[in-house]
Amino acid sequence: MDETFMLFLNDISVECQGFVLGLDKYLTEKGSKRTIKSAKSGFVTSYTSPKTGKALLNYVFRKTGVKMRIYAAGIGEYSEILSDFPDNMKKDIIKAGDCKKLYGLNCSPTCTGRYSFLMDGVSYKKCKNMAFFHSLEERNFSTIRKIVEAEIDYKRKK
């Protein structure tokens, strides 16, 4: 492991480090590329999809703790996994901003985000930057791993 990754890992709470290490191992073994940049609030650590080169997930440091932004571009194809999400993660998804473009409104001209999916029988059209933006905490570990694996599988099949 390189020095920058170790500095990033040291900023992660001890109870989350094992999960972060395991997910890093999984992603790098699947061919994802890790990049780490220093930001005002801490490191921004990103992983890109091996097949597309597009962002797969980011760790972002906030005052409230470390968050993970998962770019689940294929969520419409595997949205059945959302039924097993814990209530706290479902609430995060529901309160996330809607995709302006999918509702015919203006957004950034560079925006490529558009997630349409069903969760618990309800149709959602969410912004890719906020739809799957969850706290890095133990109760979310298995669910985060599940959606990351589903997205890797989705991109591999494409």
PDB file of C-alpha atoms in Angstrom:
ATOM      1  CA  MET A   1       0.000   0.000   0.000  1.00  0.00           C
ATOM      2  CA  ASP A   2       1.253   3.414  -0.873  1.00  0.00           C
ATOM      3  CA  GLU A   3       1.813   6.213   1.608  1.00  0.00           C
ATOM      4  CA  THR A   4      -1.131   8.335   0.426  1.00  0.00           C
ATOM      5  CA  PHE A   5      -3.539   5.424   0.873  1.00  0.00           C
ATOM      6  CA  MET A   6      -2.217   4.872   4.388  1.00  0.00           C
ATOM      7  CA  LEU A   7      -2.742   8.564   5.220  1.00  0.00           C
ATOM      8  CA  PHE A   8      -6.320   8.291   3.899  1.00  0.00           C
ATOM      9  CA  LEU A   9      -6.901   5.082   5.872  1.00  0.00           C
ATOM     10  CA  ASN A  10      -5.614   6.714   9.071  1.00  0.00           C
ATOM     11  CA  ASP A  11      -8.339   9.360   8.704  1.00  0.00           C
ATOM     12  CA  ILE A  12     -11.000   6.628   8.649  1.00  0.00           C
ATOM     13  CA  SER A  13     -12.369   5.562  12.035  1.00  0.00           C
ATOM     14  CA  VAL A  14     -10.815   2.365  13.389  1.00  0.00           C
ATOM     15  CA  GLU A  15     -14.137   0.508  13.268  1.00  0.00           C
ATOM     16  CA  CYS A  16     -14.469   1.264   9.534  1.00  0.00           C
ATOM     17  CA  GLN A  17     -10.889   0.558   8.438  1.00  0.00           C
ATOM     18  CA  GLY A  18     -11.391  -3.184   7.939  1.00  0.00           C
ATOM     19  CA  PHE A  19     -14.371  -2.574   5.666  1.00  0.00           C
ATOM     20  CA  VAL A  20     -12.482   0.070   3.667  1.00  0.00           C
ATOM     21  CA  LEU A  21      -9.487  -2.259   3.275  1.00  0.00           C
ATOM     22  CA  GLY A  22     -11.704  -5.165   2.193  1.00  0.00           C
ATOM     23  CA  LEU A  23     -13.568  -3.048  -0.342  1.00  0.00           C
ATOM     24  CA  ASP A  24     -10.278  -1.633  -1.648  1.00  0.00           C
ATOM     25  CA  LYS A  25      -8.937  -5.171  -2.123  1.00  0.00           C
ATOM     26  CA  TYR A  26     -12.126  -6.283  -3.889  1.00  0.00           C
ATOM     27  CA  LEU A  27     -12.179  -3.278  -6.222  1.00  0.00           C
ATOM     28  CA  THR A  28      -8.503  -3.346  -7.119  1.00  0.00           C
ATOM     29  CA  GLU A  29      -8.646  -7.107  -7.752  1.00  0.00           C
ATOM     30  CA  LYS A  30     -11.548  -6.414 -10.136  1.00  0.00           C
ATOM     31  CA  GLY A  31      -9.336  -3.925 -11.973  1.00  0.00           C
ATOM     32  CA  SER A  32     -10.652  -0.654 -10.561  1.00  0.00           C
ATOM     33  CA  LYS A  33      -8.193   2.192 -10.394  1.00  0.00           C
ATOM     34  CA  ARG A  34      -7.882   4.089  -7.104  1.00  0.00           C
ATOM     35  CA  THR A  35      -7.015   7.794  -7.002  1.00  0.00           C
ATOM     36  CA  ILE A  36      -6.579   9.893  -3.893  1.00  0.00           C
ATOM     37  CA  LYS A  37      -6.584  13.669  -3.796  1.00  0.00           C
ATOM     38  CA  SER A  38      -6.250  15.988  -0.866  1.00  0.00           C
ATOM     39  CA  ALA A  39      -9.197  18.321  -0.297  1.00  0.00           C
ATOM     40  CA  LYS A  40     -10.036  21.000   2.246  1.00  0.00           C
ATOM     41  CA  SER A  41     -12.115  18.658   4.400  1.00  0.00           C
ATOM     42  CA  GLY A  42      -9.878  15.582   3.981  1.00  0.00           C
ATOM     43  CA  PHE A  43      -9.018  13.138   1.262  1.00  0.00           C
ATOM     44  CA  VAL A  44     -11.264  12.353  -1.679  1.00  0.00           C
ATOM     45  CA  THR A  45     -10.623   8.762  -2.634  1.00  0.00           C
ATOM     46  CA  SER A  46     -12.165   7.532  -5.874  1.00  0.00           C
ATOM     47  CA  TYR A  47     -12.409   4.230  -7.690  1.00  0.00           C
ATOM     48  CA  THR A  48     -13.135   3.953 -11.382  1.00  0.00           C
ATOM     49  CA  SER A  49     -14.781   1.127 -13.240  1.00  0.00           C
ATOM     50  CA  PRO A  50     -12.247  -1.117 -14.991  1.00  0.00           C
ATOM     51  CA  LYS A  51     -14.380  -1.409 -18.115  1.00  0.00           C
ATOM     52  CA  THR A  52     -15.623   2.162 -18.590  1.00  0.00           C
ATOM     53  CA  GLY A  53     -13.082   4.233 -16.676  1.00  0.00           C
ATOM     54  CA  LYS A  54     -15.985   6.151 -15.113  1.00  0.00           C
ATOM     55  CA  ALA A  55     -16.306   6.784 -11.403  1.00  0.00           C
ATOM     56  CA  LEU A  56     -17.688   3.882  -9.399  1.00  0.00           C
ATOM     57  CA  LEU A  57     -17.476   5.331  -5.899  1.00  0.00           C
ATOM     58  CA  ASN A  58     -15.910   8.095  -3.834  1.00  0.00           C
ATOM     59  CA  TYR A  59     -15.130   8.489  -0.173  1.00  0.00           C
ATOM     60  CA  VAL A  60     -15.838  12.065   0.881  1.00  0.00           C
ATOM     61  CA  PHE A  61     -15.034  13.618   4.256  1.00  0.00           C
ATOM     62  CA  ARG A  62     -17.737  15.812   5.788  1.00  0.00           C
ATOM     63  CA  LYS A  63     -18.176  17.427   9.205  1.00  0.00           C
ATOM     64  CA  THR A  64     -20.713  14.695   9.965  1.00  0.00           C
ATOM     65  CA  GLY A  65     -18.242  11.941   9.075  1.00  0.00           C
ATOM     66  CA  VAL A  66     -17.103   9.996   6.049  1.00  0.00           C
ATOM     67  CA  LYS A  67     -19.641   9.489   3.285  1.00  0.00           C
ATOM     68  CA  MET A  68     -19.575   7.192   0.284  1.00  0.00           C
ATOM     69  CA  ARG A  69     -20.977   8.286  -3.055  1.00  0.00           C
ATOM     70  CA  ILE A  70     -21.763   5.224  -5.136  1.00  0.00           C
ATOM     71  CA  TYR A  71     -22.333   5.760  -8.835  1.00  0.00           C
ATOM     72  CA  ALA A  72     -24.862   3.040  -9.537  1.00  0.00           C
ATOM     73  CA  ALA A  73     -25.490   3.700 -13.228  1.00  0.00           C
ATOM     74  CA  GLY A  74     -27.110   0.302 -13.698  1.00  0.00           C
ATOM     75  CA  ILE A  75     -29.485   0.562 -10.730  1.00  0.00           C
ATOM     76  CA  GLY A  76     -32.500   0.242 -13.014  1.00  0.00           C
ATOM     77  CA  GLU A  77     -31.262  -3.227 -13.984  1.00  0.00           C
ATOM     78  CA  TYR A  78     -30.767  -4.540 -10.453  1.00  0.00           C
ATOM     79  CA  SER A  79     -33.103  -2.366  -8.363  1.00  0.00           C
ATOM     80  CA  GLU A  80     -34.525  -5.441  -6.593  1.00  0.00           C
ATOM     81  CA  ILE A  81     -31.589  -5.226  -4.173  1.00  0.00           C
ATOM     82  CA  LEU A  82     -33.016  -1.952  -2.863  1.00  0.00           C
ATOM     83  CA  SER A  83     -35.791  -3.841  -1.070  1.00  0.00           C
ATOM     84  CA  ASP A  84     -33.161  -5.207   1.340  1.00  0.00           C
ATOM     85  CA  PHE A  85     -31.636  -1.802   2.123  1.00  0.00           C
ATOM     86  CA  PRO A  86     -31.910  -0.707   5.759  1.00  0.00           C
ATOM     87  CA  ASP A  87     -34.386   2.077   6.504  1.00  0.00           C
ATOM     88  CA  ASN A  88     -31.668   4.678   7.107  1.00  0.00           C
ATOM     89  CA  MET A  89     -30.243   4.130   3.605  1.00  0.00           C
ATOM     90  CA  LYS A  90     -33.704   4.150   2.013  1.00  0.00           C
ATOM     91  CA  LYS A  91     -34.378   7.488   3.722  1.00  0.00           C
ATOM     92  CA  ASP A  92     -31.115   8.868   2.279  1.00  0.00           C
ATOM     93  CA  ILE A  93     -32.237   7.816  -1.205  1.00  0.00           C
ATOM     94  CA  ILE A  94     -35.735   9.266  -0.803  1.00  0.00           C
ATOM     95  CA  LYS A  95     -34.462  12.643   0.444  1.00  0.00           C
ATOM     96  CA  ALA A  96     -31.803  12.870  -2.296  1.00  0.00           C
ATOM     97  CA  GLY A  97     -32.455  15.455  -4.965  1.00  0.00           C
ATOM     98  CA  ASP A  98     -34.452  14.512  -8.015  1.00  0.00           C
ATOM     99  CA  CYS A  99     -32.791  14.524 -11.418  1.00  0.00           C
ATOM    100  CA  LYS A 100     -33.706  17.842 -13.008  1.00  0.00           C
ATOM    101  CA  LYS A 101     -33.123  16.551 -16.535  1.00  0.00           C
ATOM    102  CA  LEU A 102     -35.538  13.655 -16.078  1.00  0.00           C
ATOM    103  CA  TYR A 103     -38.208  16.185 -15.083  1.00  0.00           C
ATOM    104  CA  GLY A 104     -37.491  18.449 -18.065  1.00  0.00           C
ATOM    105  CA  LEU A 105     -35.661  21.100 -16.051  1.00  0.00           C
ATOM    106  CA  ASN A 106     -32.245  22.650 -16.611  1.00  0.00           C
ATOM    107  CA  CYS A 107     -29.185  21.234 -14.928  1.00  0.00           C
ATOM    108  CA  SER A 108     -25.485  21.607 -15.517  1.00  0.00           C
ATOM    109  CA  PRO A 109     -24.717  21.105 -19.230  1.00  0.00           C
ATOM    110  CA  THR A 110     -22.061  18.547 -18.276  1.00  0.00           C
ATOM    111  CA  CYS A 111     -24.426  16.519 -16.091  1.00  0.00           C
ATOM    112  CA  THR A 112     -24.718  12.900 -17.170  1.00  0.00           C
ATOM    113  CA  GLY A 113     -26.626  11.718 -14.128  1.00  0.00           C
ATOM    114  CA  ARG A 114     -29.988  10.104 -14.448  1.00  0.00           C
ATOM    115  CA  TYR A 115     -31.068   7.287 -12.208  1.00  0.00           C
ATOM    116  CA  SER A 116     -34.534   5.846 -12.738  1.00  0.00           C
ATOM    117  CA  PHE A 117     -35.437   2.905 -10.546  1.00  0.00           C
ATOM    118  CA  LEU A 118     -38.091   1.291  -8.400  1.00  0.00           C
ATOM    119  CA  MET A 119     -37.764   0.948  -4.654  1.00  0.00           C
ATOM    120  CA  ASP A 120     -40.533  -0.667  -2.628  1.00  0.00           C
ATOM    121  CA  GLY A 121     -42.900  -0.296  -5.574  1.00  0.00           C
ATOM    122  CA  VAL A 122     -42.309   3.449  -5.955  1.00  0.00           C
ATOM    123  CA  SER A 123     -40.642   4.952  -9.019  1.00  0.00           C
ATOM    124  CA  TYR A 124     -37.755   7.350  -8.398  1.00  0.00           C
ATOM    125  CA  LYS A 125     -35.802   9.641 -10.704  1.00  0.00           C
ATOM    126  CA  LYS A 126     -32.775  10.770  -8.735  1.00  0.00           C
ATOM    127  CA  CYS A 127     -29.630  12.804  -9.299  1.00  0.00           C
ATOM    128  CA  LYS A 128     -26.584  10.567  -9.638  1.00  0.00           C
ATOM    129  CA  ASN A 129     -24.547  12.708  -7.258  1.00  0.00           C
ATOM    130  CA  MET A 130     -26.893  12.315  -4.308  1.00  0.00           C
ATOM    131  CA  ALA A 131     -28.992   9.176  -4.864  1.00  0.00           C
ATOM    132  CA  PHE A 132     -26.514   6.779  -3.272  1.00  0.00           C
ATOM    133  CA  PHE A 133     -24.616   9.033  -0.874  1.00  0.00           C
ATOM    134  CA  HIS A 134     -24.409   7.153   2.418  1.00  0.00           C
ATOM    135  CA  SER A 135     -22.560   7.402   5.704  1.00  0.00           C
ATOM    136  CA  LEU A 136     -19.651   5.060   6.185  1.00  0.00           C
ATOM    137  CA  GLU A 137     -20.868   3.225   9.256  1.00  0.00           C
ATOM    138  CA  GLU A 138     -21.028  -0.386  10.292  1.00  0.00           C
ATOM    139  CA  ARG A 139     -24.776  -0.819   9.795  1.00  0.00           C
ATOM    140  CA  ASN A 140     -24.352   0.118   6.118  1.00  0.00           C
ATOM    141  CA  PHE A 141     -21.329  -2.065   5.303  1.00  0.00           C
ATOM    142  CA  SER A 142     -23.061  -5.136   3.849  1.00  0.00           C
ATOM    143  CA  THR A 143     -25.506  -3.042   1.829  1.00  0.00           C
ATOM    144  CA  ILE A 144     -22.751  -0.846   0.398  1.00  0.00           C
ATOM    145  CA  ARG A 145     -20.781  -3.948  -0.551  1.00  0.00           C
ATOM    146  CA  LYS A 146     -23.864  -5.461  -2.192  1.00  0.00           C
ATOM    147  CA  ILE A 147     -24.565  -2.441  -4.407  1.00  0.00           C
ATOM    148  CA  VAL A 148     -20.889  -2.062  -5.362  1.00  0.00           C
ATOM    149  CA  GLU A 149     -20.714  -5.733  -6.378  1.00  0.00           C
ATOM    150  CA  ALA A 150     -23.973  -5.411  -8.341  1.00  0.00           C
ATOM    151  CA  GLU A 151     -22.610  -2.399 -10.213  1.00  0.00           C
ATOM    152  CA  ILE A 152     -19.312  -4.157 -11.008  1.00  0.00           C
ATOM    153  CA  ASP A 153     -21.292  -7.144 -12.356  1.00  0.00           C
ATOM    154  CA  TYR A 154     -23.567  -4.850 -14.360  1.00  0.00           C
ATOM    155  CA  LYS A 155     -20.623  -3.069 -15.966  1.00  0.00           C
ATOM    156  CA  ARG A 156     -18.822  -6.329 -16.698  1.00  0.00           C
ATOM    157  CA  LYS A 157     -21.854  -7.610 -18.638  1.00  0.00           C
ATOM    158  CA  LYS A 158     -22.237  -4.412 -20.665  1.00  0.00           C
TER     159      LYS A 158
END
